[in-house]
CSV table of C-alpha atoms in Angstrom, one decimal:
chain,number,residue,atom,x,y,z
A,1,MET,CA,183.7,-4.9,-6.9
A,2,LYS,CA,185.0,-6.6,-3.7
A,3,PRO,CA,185.1,-4.5,-0.7
A,4,GLU,CA,188.1,-4.2,1.5
A,5,ASN,CA,186.1,-3.6,4.6
A,6,SER,CA,182.4,-3.0,5.3
A,7,MET,CA,180.1,-1.9,8.1
A,8,SER,CA,176.1,-1.6,8.4
A,9,VAL,CA,174.2,-0.1,11.2
A,10,GLU,CA,170.4,0.4,11.3
A,11,PHE,CA,168.4,3.0,13.8
A,12,PRO,CA,165.0,4.5,14.1
A,13,SER,CA,164.4,7.7,12.1
A,14,ARG,CA,164.5,9.9,15.3
A,15,SER,CA,166.2,13.5,14.8
A,16,ALA,CA,169.0,12.7,17.7
A,17,ASN,CA,170.1,9.5,15.3
A,18,GLU,CA,171.1,12.1,12.7
A,19,ALA,CA,174.4,12.8,14.7
A,20,LEU,CA,175.1,8.9,15.4
A,21,ALA,CA,175.0,8.4,11.7
A,22,ARG,CA,177.4,11.1,11.0
A,23,ALA,CA,179.7,9.9,13.7
A,24,VAL,CA,179.4,6.3,12.8
A,25,VAL,CA,180.4,7.0,9.0
A,26,ALA,CA,183.1,9.0,10.1
A,27,CYS,CA,184.7,6.7,12.3
A,28,PHE,CA,184.4,4.1,9.6
A,29,ALA,CA,185.9,6.5,6.9
A,30,ALA,CA,188.9,7.3,9.2
A,31,GLN,CA,190.6,4.3,8.0
A,32,LEU,CA,191.2,5.9,4.5
A,33,ASP,CA,193.1,8.8,6.1
A,34,PRO,CA,190.9,11.6,4.6
A,35,THR,CA,191.6,15.3,5.4
A,36,LEU,CA,189.5,17.2,7.8
A,37,ASP,CA,188.0,18.8,4.7
A,38,GLU,CA,187.0,15.3,3.1
A,39,LEU,CA,185.7,14.1,6.3
A,40,GLY,CA,183.6,17.3,6.7
A,41,ASP,CA,182.3,16.6,3.3
A,42,ILE,CA,181.2,13.0,3.9
A,43,LYS,CA,179.8,13.9,7.2
A,44,THR,CA,177.4,16.7,5.5
A,45,ALA,CA,176.5,14.6,2.8
A,46,VAL,CA,175.4,11.5,5.2
A,47,SER,CA,173.6,13.9,7.3
A,48,GLU,CA,171.5,15.4,4.3
A,49,ALA,CA,170.7,11.7,3.3
A,50,VAL,CA,169.7,10.8,6.9
A,51,THR,CA,167.6,14.1,7.5
A,52,ASN,CA,165.7,13.4,4.1
A,53,CYS,CA,164.7,10.1,5.6
A,54,ILE,CA,163.7,11.6,9.1
A,55,VAL,CA,161.6,14.5,7.3
A,56,HIS,CA,160.6,13.2,4.1
A,57,ALA,CA,160.3,9.3,4.2
A,58,TYR,CA,158.5,8.9,7.5
A,59,ARG,CA,157.2,12.2,8.0
A,60,ASP,CA,154.7,11.8,11.0
A,61,THR,CA,156.2,8.1,11.7
A,62,ILE,CA,159.3,6.5,13.0
A,63,GLY,CA,160.8,3.8,10.6
A,64,PRO,CA,164.1,2.0,10.1
A,65,ILE,CA,167.1,3.8,8.5
A,66,THR,CA,170.0,1.6,7.3
A,67,ILE,CA,173.6,2.7,6.5
A,68,ARG,CA,176.1,0.5,4.7
A,69,CYS,CA,179.6,1.5,4.1
A,70,ARG,CA,182.3,-0.3,2.2
A,71,VAL,CA,185.8,0.4,1.4
A,72,LEU,CA,186.4,-0.3,-2.3
A,73,PRO,CA,189.7,-0.4,-4.3
A,74,ASP,CA,191.4,2.9,-5.1
A,75,ASN,CA,190.5,4.4,-1.8
A,76,VAL,CA,186.6,4.8,-2.4
A,77,LEU,CA,184.3,5.1,0.4
A,78,ASP,CA,181.0,3.5,-0.7
A,79,ILE,CA,177.9,4.9,1.4
A,80,LEU,CA,174.3,3.6,1.1
A,81,VAL,CA,171.5,5.0,3.0
A,82,LYS,CA,168.3,3.4,2.9
A,83,ASP,CA,164.8,4.0,4.3
A,84,LYS,CA,161.5,2.0,3.9
A,85,GLY,CA,159.3,5.1,3.9
A,86,CYS,CA,156.9,6.6,1.5
A,87,GLY,CA,159.3,6.9,-1.5
A,88,ILE,CA,159.8,9.5,-4.0
A,89,ALA,CA,157.2,9.7,-7.1
A,90,ASP,CA,159.9,11.6,-9.2
A,91,VAL,CA,163.3,11.3,-8.2
A,92,ALA,CA,164.4,13.6,-11.4
A,93,ALA,CA,162.1,16.4,-9.6
A,94,ALA,CA,163.6,15.8,-6.3
A,95,ARG,CA,167.0,16.3,-7.2
A,96,LYS,CA,166.4,19.8,-8.7
A,97,PRO,CA,167.6,22.7,-6.4
A,98,MET,CA,164.9,24.3,-4.3
A,99,PHE,CA,162.5,21.2,-4.5
A,100,THR,CA,161.0,20.1,-1.4
A,101,THR,CA,157.9,18.3,0.1
A,102,GLY,CA,159.1,19.5,3.6
A,103,GLY,CA,157.2,22.9,3.8
A,104,GLU,CA,158.6,26.2,3.4
A,105,GLU,CA,161.4,25.8,6.4
A,106,ARG,CA,163.0,23.3,4.2
A,107,SER,CA,165.6,24.7,1.5
A,108,GLY,CA,165.2,21.7,-1.0
A,109,MET,CA,169.1,21.6,-1.6
A,110,GLY,CA,169.8,18.2,0.2
A,111,PHE,CA,170.4,16.3,-2.9
A,112,THR,CA,172.3,19.1,-4.4
A,113,ILE,CA,174.5,19.2,-1.5
A,114,MET,CA,175.3,15.7,-1.5
A,115,GLU,CA,176.3,15.5,-5.1
A,116,SER,CA,178.6,18.5,-4.7
A,117,PHE,CA,180.2,16.8,-2.0
A,118,MET,CA,180.6,13.2,-3.2
A,119,THR,CA,182.4,11.8,-6.5
A,120,SER,CA,178.9,10.3,-7.2
A,121,LEU,CA,175.4,10.0,-6.5
A,122,ARG,CA,172.7,7.6,-7.3
A,123,VAL,CA,169.0,8.2,-6.1
A,124,THR,CA,166.7,5.0,-6.4
A,125,SER,CA,163.2,5.0,-5.0
A,126,ARG,CA,159.6,3.1,-5.3
A,127,PRO,CA,156.5,5.1,-3.9
A,128,GLY,CA,155.4,3.2,-0.9
A,129,LYS,CA,158.5,1.1,-0.7
A,130,GLY,CA,161.3,3.4,0.2
A,131,THR,CA,164.3,5.2,-1.2
A,132,SER,CA,168.2,4.3,-1.3
A,133,VAL,CA,170.8,7.1,-1.8
A,134,HIS,CA,174.2,5.7,-3.0
A,135,MET,CA,177.3,7.8,-2.6
A,136,LYS,CA,180.7,7.2,-3.2
A,137,ARG,CA,183.8,9.5,-2.3
A,138,ARG,CA,187.4,8.6,-3.7
A,139,ILE,CA,189.7,9.8,-0.7
A,140,VAL,CA,192.9,11.2,-2.3
A,141,ARG,CA,196.0,9.1,-0.7
A,142,ARG,CA,198.1,11.8,1.1
A,143,GLY,CA,201.2,12.7,-1.1
A,144,GLN,CA,199.2,11.9,-4.3
A,145,ALA,CA,197.8,14.1,-6.6
A,146,ASP,CA,193.8,14.2,-7.3
């Protein structure tokens, strides 16, 4: 599917950059004229994906996080959050609510939250090579029913 517009950004997996990721994606998504609720959902999903990279993918090191966003036909925002970290051995288990590798202070709800706020979510990973979280959100055009 040919995008109508696109952008990408790469930054190090520092906690301070989670806010950057939210802001960059929100600014890009603004061209679709989302409601505040839709924008909040998108920002939350991106925040969860980036936090997973920071906490789980790179654990005790700093590595690159890449975000690619595209506007697809039918007002669909397509977001890819990608790392080159440790990867996920069992994606199906990691997607289950309450699963975490981050210790008892982590809720294990990141993928569940992403899935609930986005139209679709796909997670691919290779141990030792990294993880890609691919999310899509259809933005309802104002004055149109869902």
